[in-house]
Short mmCIF file of N, CA and C in Angstrom, two decimals:
data_model
loop_
_atom_site.label_atom_id
_atom_site.label_comp_id
_atom_site.label_asym_id
_atom_site.label_seq_id
_atom_site.Cartn_x
_atom_site.Cartn_y
_atom_site.Cartn_z
N MET A 1 99.13 -46.76 13.49
CA MET A 1 98.58 -48.43 12.97
C MET A 1 97.68 -48.02 11.46
N ILE A 2 97.02 -46.44 11.22
CA ILE A 2 96.48 -46.29 9.75
C ILE A 2 97.54 -46.09 9.11
N SER A 3 98.85 -45.37 9.81
CA SER A 3 99.69 -45.03 8.58
C SER A 3 100.47 -46.47 8.25
N GLU A 4 100.33 -47.32 8.76
CA GLU A 4 100.57 -48.86 8.68
C GLU A 4 100.37 -49.02 7.28
N PHE A 5 98.45 -49.65 7.33
CA PHE A 5 97.97 -49.98 6.22
C PHE A 5 98.12 -49.22 5.21
N LYS A 6 98.22 -48.05 5.12
CA LYS A 6 98.56 -47.28 3.94
C LYS A 6 99.49 -48.15 2.92
N TYR A 7 100.32 -48.43 3.44
CA TYR A 7 101.36 -49.28 2.19
C TYR A 7 100.53 -50.56 1.83
N ILE A 8 100.01 -50.86 2.45
CA ILE A 8 99.45 -52.75 2.42
C ILE A 8 98.15 -51.75 1.57
N SER A 9 97.68 -50.74 1.65
CA SER A 9 96.51 -49.98 0.73
C SER A 9 96.88 -49.70 -0.62
N ASP A 10 98.27 -48.96 -0.76
CA ASP A 10 99.02 -48.70 -2.01
C ASP A 10 99.30 -49.99 -2.73
N SER A 11 99.99 -51.03 -2.48
CA SER A 11 99.87 -51.78 -3.04
C SER A 11 99.04 -52.96 -3.18
N ASN A 12 97.90 -53.03 -2.74
CA ASN A 12 96.87 -53.35 -3.44
C ASN A 12 96.23 -52.87 -4.63
N GLU A 13 96.16 -51.63 -4.14
CA GLU A 13 95.49 -50.73 -5.38
C GLU A 13 97.00 -50.92 -6.58
N GLU A 14 97.99 -51.02 -6.33
CA GLU A 14 98.98 -50.84 -7.38
C GLU A 14 98.49 -52.73 -8.54
N THR A 15 98.61 -53.50 -7.14
CA THR A 15 98.51 -54.71 -7.86
C THR A 15 97.06 -55.00 -8.64
N LEU A 16 96.17 -54.61 -8.08
CA LEU A 16 95.01 -54.65 -8.78
C LEU A 16 94.78 -54.14 -9.96
N THR A 17 95.35 -52.77 -9.84
CA THR A 17 95.81 -52.49 -11.51
C THR A 17 96.47 -52.87 -12.71
N TYR A 18 97.14 -53.28 -11.83
CA TYR A 18 98.63 -54.31 -13.19
C TYR A 18 97.66 -55.48 -13.49
N PHE A 19 96.49 -56.21 -12.54
CA PHE A 19 95.64 -57.05 -12.78
C PHE A 19 94.49 -56.71 -13.90
N ASN A 20 94.03 -55.44 -14.04
CA ASN A 20 93.04 -55.01 -14.49
C ASN A 20 93.96 -55.21 -15.80
N LYS A 21 94.89 -54.08 -16.01
CA LYS A 21 95.58 -54.16 -17.69
C LYS A 21 95.45 -55.41 -18.00
N LEU A 22 96.14 -56.47 -17.38
CA LEU A 22 96.81 -57.58 -17.74
C LEU A 22 95.52 -58.48 -18.54
N PHE A 23 93.96 -58.12 -17.19
CA PHE A 23 92.90 -58.67 -17.77
C PHE A 23 92.51 -58.21 -19.50
N SER A 24 92.48 -56.71 -19.40
CA SER A 24 91.87 -55.98 -20.33
C SER A 24 92.95 -56.55 -22.03
N GLN A 25 93.91 -56.64 -21.45
CA GLN A 25 95.41 -56.99 -22.76
C GLN A 25 94.79 -58.75 -22.98
N HIS A 26 94.54 -59.45 -22.36
CA HIS A 26 93.87 -60.65 -22.69
C HIS A 26 93.08 -60.90 -23.20
N GLU A 27 91.67 -60.16 -22.75
CA GLU A 27 90.58 -60.26 -22.95
C GLU A 27 90.32 -59.65 -24.75
N ALA A 28 91.57 -58.77 -24.54
CA ALA A 28 91.43 -57.93 -26.41
C ALA A 28 92.59 -59.06 -27.30
N ARG A 29 93.04 -59.89 -26.34
CA ARG A 29 93.69 -61.13 -27.42
C ARG A 29 92.41 -62.07 -27.63
N LEU A 30 92.00 -62.22 -26.80
CA LEU A 30 91.38 -63.40 -26.76
C LEU A 30 89.87 -63.27 -27.88
N GLN A 31 89.47 -61.78 -27.84
CA GLN A 31 88.19 -61.17 -28.88
C GLN A 31 89.34 -61.13 -30.49
N GLU A 32 90.67 -61.19 -30.67
CA GLU A 32 91.19 -61.41 -31.96
C GLU A 32 91.25 -62.63 -32.21
N TYR A 33 91.45 -63.29 -31.38
CA TYR A 33 91.21 -64.90 -31.89
C TYR A 33 89.97 -65.38 -32.15
N LYS A 34 88.96 -64.83 -31.38
CA LYS A 34 87.88 -65.32 -31.86
C LYS A 34 87.36 -64.45 -33.26
N GLU A 35 87.78 -63.40 -33.49
CA GLU A 35 87.60 -62.50 -35.29
C GLU A 35 88.14 -63.64 -36.09
N LYS A 36 89.40 -63.89 -35.66
CA LYS A 36 90.13 -64.67 -36.53
C LYS A 36 89.33 -66.14 -37.13
N LEU A 37 89.11 -66.61 -35.56
CA LEU A 37 88.67 -68.14 -36.11
C LEU A 37 86.85 -67.89 -36.95
N PHE A 38 86.43 -66.69 -36.48
CA PHE A 38 84.64 -66.71 -37.49
C PHE A 38 85.40 -66.67 -38.51
N GLU A 39 86.46 -65.57 -39.32
CA GLU A 39 86.46 -65.69 -40.68
C GLU A 39 87.38 -66.77 -40.92
N ILE A 40 87.82 -67.75 -40.51
CA ILE A 40 88.52 -68.90 -41.08
C ILE A 40 87.23 -69.85 -41.11
N ASN A 41 86.29 -69.87 -40.66
CA ASN A 41 85.04 -70.29 -40.35
C ASN A 41 84.36 -70.51 -41.53
N ILE A 42 84.02 -68.94 -42.18
CA ILE A 42 83.68 -68.54 -43.10
C ILE A 42 84.31 -69.00 -44.49
N LYS A 43 85.36 -69.05 -44.15
CA LYS A 43 86.44 -69.09 -45.76
C LYS A 43 86.20 -70.57 -45.72
N LEU A 44 85.97 -71.61 -44.81
CA LEU A 44 85.70 -72.94 -45.22
C LEU A 44 84.74 -73.39 -45.44
N ASP A 45 83.86 -72.85 -45.10
CA ASP A 45 82.34 -72.45 -45.52
C ASP A 45 82.46 -72.62 -47.01
N GLU A 46 82.84 -71.48 -47.45
CA GLU A 46 83.08 -70.92 -48.64
C GLU A 46 84.03 -72.04 -49.79
N LEU A 47 84.87 -72.43 -49.13
CA LEU A 47 85.93 -73.62 -49.96
C LEU A 47 85.03 -74.52 -49.87
N ASN A 48 84.49 -75.00 -49.40
CA ASN A 48 83.57 -76.69 -49.10
C ASN A 48 82.76 -76.36 -49.95
N ARG A 49 81.96 -75.17 -50.64
CA ARG A 49 80.88 -75.27 -50.94
C ARG A 49 81.73 -75.01 -52.54
N THR A 50 82.85 -74.49 -53.09
CA THR A 50 83.50 -74.42 -54.04
C THR A 50 84.10 -75.68 -54.38
N LYS A 51 84.21 -76.73 -53.67
CA LYS A 51 85.23 -77.65 -53.76
C LYS A 51 84.12 -78.67 -54.77
N SER A 52 82.62 -78.70 -53.90
CA SER A 52 81.88 -79.47 -54.25
C SER A 52 81.58 -79.29 -55.90
N ILE A 53 81.79 -77.90 -56.21
CA ILE A 53 81.23 -77.39 -57.81
C ILE A 53 82.57 -77.91 -58.88
N TYR A 54 84.24 -77.98 -58.36
CA TYR A 54 85.12 -78.43 -59.13
C TYR A 54 85.50 -79.74 -58.65
N SER A 55 84.72 -81.06 -57.80
CA SER A 55 85.28 -82.05 -57.84
C SER A 55 84.64 -82.73 -59.07
N GLN A 56 85.05 -84.07 -59.70
CA GLN A 56 84.26 -84.50 -60.68
C GLN A 56 84.07 -85.64 -60.36
N GLY A 57 83.60 -85.88 -58.74
CA GLY A 57 82.84 -86.98 -58.70
C GLY A 57 81.76 -87.58 -58.70
N ASN A 58 80.94 -86.59 -59.39
CA ASN A 58 79.58 -86.77 -59.78
C ASN A 58 79.37 -87.10 -61.36
N ASP A 59 80.31 -87.61 -61.89
CA ASP A 59 80.42 -88.01 -63.26
C ASP A 59 79.68 -89.16 -63.61
N PHE A 60 78.25 -88.76 -64.18
CA PHE A 60 77.86 -89.80 -64.59
C PHE A 60 77.83 -90.31 -65.99
N ARG A 61 79.16 -90.06 -66.73
CA ARG A 61 79.11 -90.62 -68.24
C ARG A 61 80.04 -91.92 -67.80
N LYS A 62 80.45 -92.27 -66.54
CA LYS A 62 81.36 -93.23 -66.90
C LYS A 62 80.74 -94.84 -66.72
N ASN A 63 81.18 -95.80 -67.40
CA ASN A 63 80.63 -96.95 -67.65
C ASN A 63 80.24 -98.18 -66.23
N VAL A 64 78.98 -98.13 -65.96
CA VAL A 64 78.67 -98.50 -64.91
C VAL A 64 78.92 -100.30 -65.04
N PHE A 65 78.90 -100.71 -66.20
CA PHE A 65 79.56 -102.29 -66.47
C PHE A 65 80.51 -102.99 -66.57
N SER A 66 81.60 -101.80 -66.44
CA SER A 66 82.79 -101.92 -66.40
C SER A 66 83.34 -102.38 -64.91
N PRO A 67 84.37 -103.65 -65.06
CA PRO A 67 84.96 -104.60 -63.96
C PRO A 67 85.59 -103.34 -63.27
N ILE A 68 86.45 -102.60 -64.36
CA ILE A 68 87.52 -101.95 -63.86
C ILE A 68 87.32 -100.35 -63.32
N PRO A 69 87.31 -100.34 -61.69
CA PRO A 69 86.97 -98.66 -61.95
C PRO A 69 87.91 -97.28 -62.23
N GLU A 70 87.45 -96.63 -62.29
CA GLU A 70 88.38 -95.17 -63.30
C GLU A 70 88.53 -94.56 -62.05
N LYS A 71 89.98 -94.00 -62.26
CA LYS A 71 90.68 -93.05 -61.64
C LYS A 71 89.74 -92.03 -61.68
N ARG A 72 89.49 -91.64 -60.68
CA ARG A 72 88.74 -90.09 -60.28
C ARG A 72 90.00 -88.86 -60.78
N ASN A 73 89.68 -88.25 -61.90
CA ASN A 73 89.92 -87.03 -62.07
C ASN A 73 90.37 -85.95 -61.26
N ILE A 74 91.11 -85.55 -60.73
CA ILE A 74 91.14 -84.33 -59.92
C ILE A 74 91.94 -83.29 -60.42
N ASN A 75 91.32 -82.29 -60.58
CA ASN A 75 92.13 -80.73 -61.48
C ASN A 75 92.45 -79.91 -60.57
N ASP A 76 93.43 -79.36 -61.04
CA ASP A 76 94.42 -78.24 -60.18
C ASP A 76 93.42 -77.92 -59.55
N LYS A 77 92.28 -76.96 -59.71
CA LYS A 77 91.71 -76.29 -58.96
C LYS A 77 91.34 -77.03 -57.60
N GLU A 78 90.43 -78.26 -57.91
CA GLU A 78 90.15 -79.04 -56.77
C GLU A 78 91.17 -79.13 -55.68
N THR A 79 92.51 -79.72 -56.22
CA THR A 79 93.89 -79.85 -55.53
C THR A 79 94.10 -78.35 -54.70
N LYS A 80 93.96 -77.30 -55.07
CA LYS A 80 94.24 -76.20 -54.36
C LYS A 80 93.54 -75.96 -53.36
N ILE A 81 92.03 -76.16 -53.95
CA ILE A 81 90.93 -76.16 -52.78
C ILE A 81 91.11 -77.00 -51.30
N ILE A 82 91.47 -78.19 -51.75
CA ILE A 82 91.88 -78.89 -51.13
C ILE A 82 93.32 -78.79 -49.79
N SER A 83 93.90 -78.29 -50.87
CA SER A 83 95.13 -77.85 -49.55
C SER A 83 94.90 -76.33 -48.88
N GLU A 84 94.06 -75.79 -49.47
CA GLU A 84 93.92 -74.50 -48.66
C GLU A 84 92.80 -75.17 -47.64
N ILE A 85 91.98 -75.73 -47.21
CA ILE A 85 90.91 -76.48 -46.58
C ILE A 85 92.05 -76.93 -45.35
N GLU A 86 92.96 -77.76 -45.55
CA GLU A 86 93.54 -78.01 -44.85
C GLU A 86 94.27 -77.31 -43.98
N GLU A 87 94.86 -76.23 -44.90
CA GLU A 87 95.60 -75.12 -44.23
C GLU A 87 94.82 -74.81 -43.03
N LEU A 88 93.85 -74.21 -43.57
CA LEU A 88 92.39 -73.60 -42.62
C LEU A 88 92.04 -74.62 -41.23
N THR A 89 91.70 -75.55 -41.53
CA THR A 89 91.62 -76.67 -40.52
C THR A 89 92.66 -76.56 -39.49
N ASN A 90 93.53 -76.60 -40.05
CA ASN A 90 95.05 -76.26 -39.00
C ASN A 90 94.74 -75.35 -38.05
N SER A 91 94.74 -74.42 -38.79
CA SER A 91 94.65 -72.88 -38.47
C SER A 91 93.83 -72.71 -37.54
N GLN A 92 92.50 -73.67 -37.80
CA GLN A 92 91.05 -73.38 -36.79
C GLN A 92 91.31 -73.83 -35.60
N ASP A 93 91.98 -75.13 -35.61
CA ASP A 93 92.66 -75.73 -34.29
C ASP A 93 93.18 -75.44 -33.77
N TYR A 94 94.45 -74.65 -34.10
CA TYR A 94 95.50 -73.83 -33.39
C TYR A 94 94.57 -72.84 -32.53
N LEU A 95 93.55 -72.11 -33.26
CA LEU A 95 92.81 -70.99 -32.71
C LEU A 95 91.93 -71.25 -31.65
N GLU A 96 91.35 -72.78 -31.80
CA GLU A 96 90.82 -72.98 -30.94
C GLU A 96 91.36 -73.00 -29.61
N ASP A 97 92.32 -73.87 -29.70
CA ASP A 97 93.22 -74.03 -28.82
C ASP A 97 93.81 -72.66 -27.98
N ARG A 98 94.09 -71.67 -28.45
CA ARG A 98 94.83 -70.36 -28.08
C ARG A 98 93.43 -69.81 -26.93
N ILE A 99 91.87 -70.10 -27.84
CA ILE A 99 91.03 -69.61 -27.00
C ILE A 99 90.48 -70.11 -26.07
N GLU A 100 90.80 -71.61 -25.72
CA GLU A 100 90.82 -72.17 -24.93
C GLU A 100 91.67 -71.89 -23.53
N GLU A 101 93.06 -71.40 -23.93
CA GLU A 101 94.12 -71.25 -23.20
C GLU A 101 94.17 -69.71 -22.60
N GLU A 102 93.35 -69.04 -23.56
CA GLU A 102 93.29 -67.64 -22.59
C GLU A 102 91.90 -67.52 -22.10
N THR A 103 90.84 -68.35 -22.45
CA THR A 103 89.73 -68.34 -21.37
C THR A 103 90.44 -69.16 -19.76
N ALA A 104 90.97 -69.91 -19.95
CA ALA A 104 91.46 -70.07 -18.79
C ALA A 104 92.37 -69.03 -18.06
N TYR A 105 93.24 -68.77 -18.54
CA TYR A 105 93.77 -67.96 -17.99
C TYR A 105 93.15 -66.45 -17.57
N LEU A 106 91.91 -66.17 -18.12
CA LEU A 106 91.40 -64.75 -17.97
C LEU A 106 90.39 -65.05 -16.67
N ARG A 107 89.64 -66.30 -16.34
CA ARG A 107 89.29 -67.17 -15.26
C ARG A 107 90.08 -67.00 -14.13
N ASN A 108 91.63 -67.58 -14.26
CA ASN A 108 92.54 -67.17 -13.26
C ASN A 108 92.79 -65.83 -13.05
N ILE A 109 92.65 -64.92 -13.57
CA ILE A 109 92.90 -63.58 -13.77
C ILE A 109 91.67 -62.78 -12.76
N ALA A 110 90.42 -63.47 -13.36
CA ALA A 110 89.31 -62.62 -12.98
C ALA A 110 89.33 -62.79 -11.25
N LYS A 111 89.58 -64.51 -11.19
CA LYS A 111 89.64 -64.86 -9.60
C LYS A 111 90.55 -63.91 -8.80
N ARG A 112 91.54 -63.73 -9.39
CA ARG A 112 92.89 -62.61 -8.39
C ARG A 112 92.06 -61.29 -8.08
N ILE A 113 91.64 -60.75 -9.65
CA ILE A 113 91.02 -59.09 -9.38
C ILE A 113 89.89 -59.55 -8.11
N ASN A 114 89.06 -60.91 -8.26
CA ASN A 114 87.91 -60.41 -7.66
C ASN A 114 88.60 -60.63 -5.75
N ARG A 115 89.33 -61.12 -5.63
CA ARG A 115 89.88 -61.26 -4.49
C ARG A 115 90.74 -60.10 -3.77
N LEU A 116 91.71 -59.13 -4.85
CA LEU A 116 91.93 -58.05 -4.66
C LEU A 116 90.82 -56.83 -4.06
N ILE A 117 89.69 -57.27 -5.35
CA ILE A 117 88.83 -56.01 -4.57
C ILE A 117 88.36 -56.70 -3.22
N LYS A 118 87.95 -57.58 -2.87
CA LYS A 118 87.57 -58.04 -1.58
C LYS A 118 88.71 -57.49 -0.45
N ALA A 119 89.90 -57.73 -0.49
CA ALA A 119 90.71 -56.93 -0.13
C ALA A 119 91.23 -55.78 0.14
N LYS A 120 90.74 -54.76 -0.51
CA LYS A 120 90.46 -53.69 -0.53
C LYS A 120 89.18 -53.21 0.00
N LYS A 121 88.25 -53.76 -0.14
CA LYS A 121 87.15 -53.48 0.60
C LYS A 121 87.22 -53.67 2.25
N VAL A 122 88.04 -54.95 2.52
CA VAL A 122 88.35 -54.71 4.09
C VAL A 122 89.62 -54.14 4.59
N ILE A 123 90.17 -53.58 3.74
CA ILE A 123 91.34 -52.25 4.42
C ILE A 123 90.09 -51.09 4.19
N GLN A 124 89.49 -50.56 3.65
CA GLN A 124 88.65 -49.82 3.69
C GLN A 124 87.99 -49.71 5.26
N LYS A 125 87.04 -51.04 5.50
CA LYS A 125 86.52 -50.83 6.40
C LYS A 125 87.17 -51.10 7.85
N ILE A 126 88.66 -51.44 7.65
CA ILE A 126 89.54 -51.45 8.71
C ILE A 126 89.91 -49.83 9.03
N TYR A 127 90.04 -48.91 7.72
CA TYR A 127 90.13 -47.51 7.82
C TYR A 127 89.32 -46.74 8.48
N SER A 128 87.63 -46.97 8.03
CA SER A 128 86.45 -46.69 8.53
C SER A 128 86.28 -47.33 10.01
N GLY A 129 86.93 -48.18 10.72
CA GLY A 129 86.52 -48.77 11.95
C GLY A 129 85.80 -50.02 12.16
N ASP A 130 84.94 -49.87 11.27
CA ASP A 130 84.02 -51.28 11.08
C ASP A 130 84.54 -52.54 11.20
N ILE A 131 86.25 -52.78 11.06
CA ILE A 131 86.52 -53.87 11.53
C ILE A 131 87.64 -53.67 12.89
N GLU A 132 87.25 -54.25 14.04
CA GLU A 132 88.42 -53.75 15.33
C GLU A 132 89.56 -54.86 14.73
N ILE A 133 90.51 -54.66 15.38
CA ILE A 133 92.15 -55.18 15.24
C ILE A 133 92.38 -54.98 16.61
N LYS A 134 92.37 -56.37 17.36
CA LYS A 134 93.21 -56.58 18.66
C LYS A 134 94.18 -57.40 18.56
N TYR A 135 95.25 -56.48 19.07
CA TYR A 135 96.84 -57.19 19.40
C TYR A 135 97.11 -58.32 20.08
N ILE A 136 97.15 -59.39 20.25
CA ILE A 136 97.22 -60.67 21.27
C ILE A 136 99.05 -60.40 21.79
N ASN A 137 99.55 -60.21 20.78
CA ASN A 137 101.06 -60.23 20.75
C ASN A 137 101.81 -59.69 19.59
N LYS A 138 102.09 -58.45 19.67
CA LYS A 138 102.97 -57.99 18.34
C LYS A 138 104.16 -58.82 17.73
N GLU A 139 104.79 -59.10 18.77
CA GLU A 139 105.37 -60.04 17.95
C GLU A 139 105.16 -61.25 17.37
N THR A 140 104.23 -61.85 17.92
CA THR A 140 103.89 -63.58 17.74
C THR A 140 102.96 -63.49 16.61
N ALA A 141 101.44 -63.03 17.10
CA ALA A 141 100.44 -62.83 16.05
C ALA A 141 99.67 -61.54 15.80
N ASP A 142 98.24 -61.34 15.33
CA ASP A 142 97.27 -60.58 15.35
C ASP A 142 95.93 -61.12 15.37
N GLU A 143 95.29 -60.66 15.88
CA GLU A 143 93.83 -60.99 16.13
C GLU A 143 93.05 -60.45 15.88
N TYR A 144 92.09 -60.41 14.51
CA TYR A 144 91.07 -59.11 14.29
C TYR A 144 89.56 -59.95 14.62
N ASN A 145 88.68 -59.33 14.82
CA ASN A 145 87.48 -59.75 15.03
C ASN A 145 87.07 -58.41 13.95
N ALA A 146 86.11 -59.30 13.01
CA ALA A 146 85.46 -58.78 11.61
C ALA A 146 84.17 -58.61 12.38
N SER A 147 83.35 -57.68 12.31
CA SER A 147 82.56 -57.31 13.31
C SER A 147 81.52 -56.80 12.38
N SER A 148 81.98 -56.61 10.84
CA SER A 148 81.23 -55.96 9.75
C SER A 148 79.81 -56.68 9.59
N ASP A 149 78.63 -56.44 9.24
CA ASP A 149 77.51 -56.76 8.92
C ASP A 149 77.00 -57.29 7.21
N SER A 150 77.81 -56.55 6.74
CA SER A 150 77.57 -56.40 5.38
C SER A 150 78.74 -57.27 4.52
N ASP A 151 79.13 -58.77 5.21
CA ASP A 151 79.91 -59.57 4.24
C ASP A 151 79.45 -60.01 2.86
N ASN A 152 78.17 -60.25 3.18
CA ASN A 152 77.44 -60.83 1.82
C ASN A 152 77.01 -60.10 0.89
N ASP A 153 77.49 -58.90 0.98
CA ASP A 153 76.62 -58.29 -0.08
C ASP A 153 77.27 -57.90 -1.68
N GLU A 154 76.45 -57.51 -2.35
CA GLU A 154 76.72 -58.01 -3.85
C GLU A 154 77.71 -56.76 -4.16
N ASP A 155 78.42 -57.02 -5.26
CA ASP A 155 79.14 -56.20 -5.71
C ASP A 155 79.28 -55.79 -7.32
N ASP A 156 79.13 -54.55 -7.56
CA ASP A 156 78.87 -54.69 -9.01
C ASP A 156 80.84 -54.52 -9.47
N GLU A 157 81.49 -54.39 -8.89
CA GLU A 157 82.92 -54.36 -9.46
C GLU A 157 83.39 -55.79 -9.84
N PHE A 158 83.02 -56.69 -9.10
CA PHE A 158 83.51 -57.77 -9.40
C PHE A 158 83.44 -58.42 -11.02
N ILE A 159 84.27 -58.92 -11.46
CA ILE A 159 83.88 -59.44 -12.81
C ILE A 159 83.32 -60.79 -13.07
N ASP A 160 82.10 -60.88 -14.00
CA ASP A 160 81.29 -61.74 -14.15
C ASP A 160 81.88 -62.61 -15.30
N LEU A 161 83.17 -63.51 -15.36
CA LEU A 161 83.85 -63.84 -16.51
C LEU A 161 82.58 -64.41 -17.26
N GLU A 162 81.96 -65.68 -16.59
CA GLU A 162 80.84 -66.30 -17.38
C GLU A 162 80.14 -65.78 -18.09
N ALA A 163 79.65 -64.78 -17.90
CA ALA A 163 78.75 -63.75 -18.73
C ALA A 163 79.57 -62.99 -19.92
N PHE A 164 80.85 -63.05 -19.53
CA PHE A 164 81.34 -62.29 -20.51
C PHE A 164 81.43 -63.60 -21.65
N LEU A 165 82.22 -64.65 -21.41
CA LEU A 165 82.64 -65.66 -22.17
C LEU A 165 81.63 -66.13 -22.85
N ASN A 166 80.73 -66.62 -22.56
CA ASN A 166 78.62 -66.76 -23.29
C ASN A 166 78.57 -65.47 -24.04
N ASP A 167 78.90 -64.72 -24.26
CA ASP A 167 78.73 -63.74 -25.64
C ASP A 167 79.05 -63.81 -27.07
#
């Protein structure tokens, strides 16, 4: 019976390795998105400050008593800055959406990894004899009695995604 669990153990280990690699790839992608978003936020801040310098909305030379409102003169620099701000704002929205998607995907992967780690520990307990397996009928169903007393132990192997995302 132990040799039969070797296949289960091997496939569990392969699946765990796959999800760990997948998690690290998406974690790197999430960090790239956060870095790009940080750079965009800095550029937006700089452009907003520069825009206020080039805008002529604060022209105090206009005639206050004139009934005809003057058209605001927009220079070329200001229009370029406004268009850059719009492009960066669109990029910012896109990156924020990608960050939300990656975060949700990482949470899903972390749940699967944690389940696989728990399954690995159960398989190890079966190997060591901490869990007894009784066969009711080999053709219909198997019953097992989990007689281990360490089901509630805290493990350092589990991924604490909330702590990772709050950094």
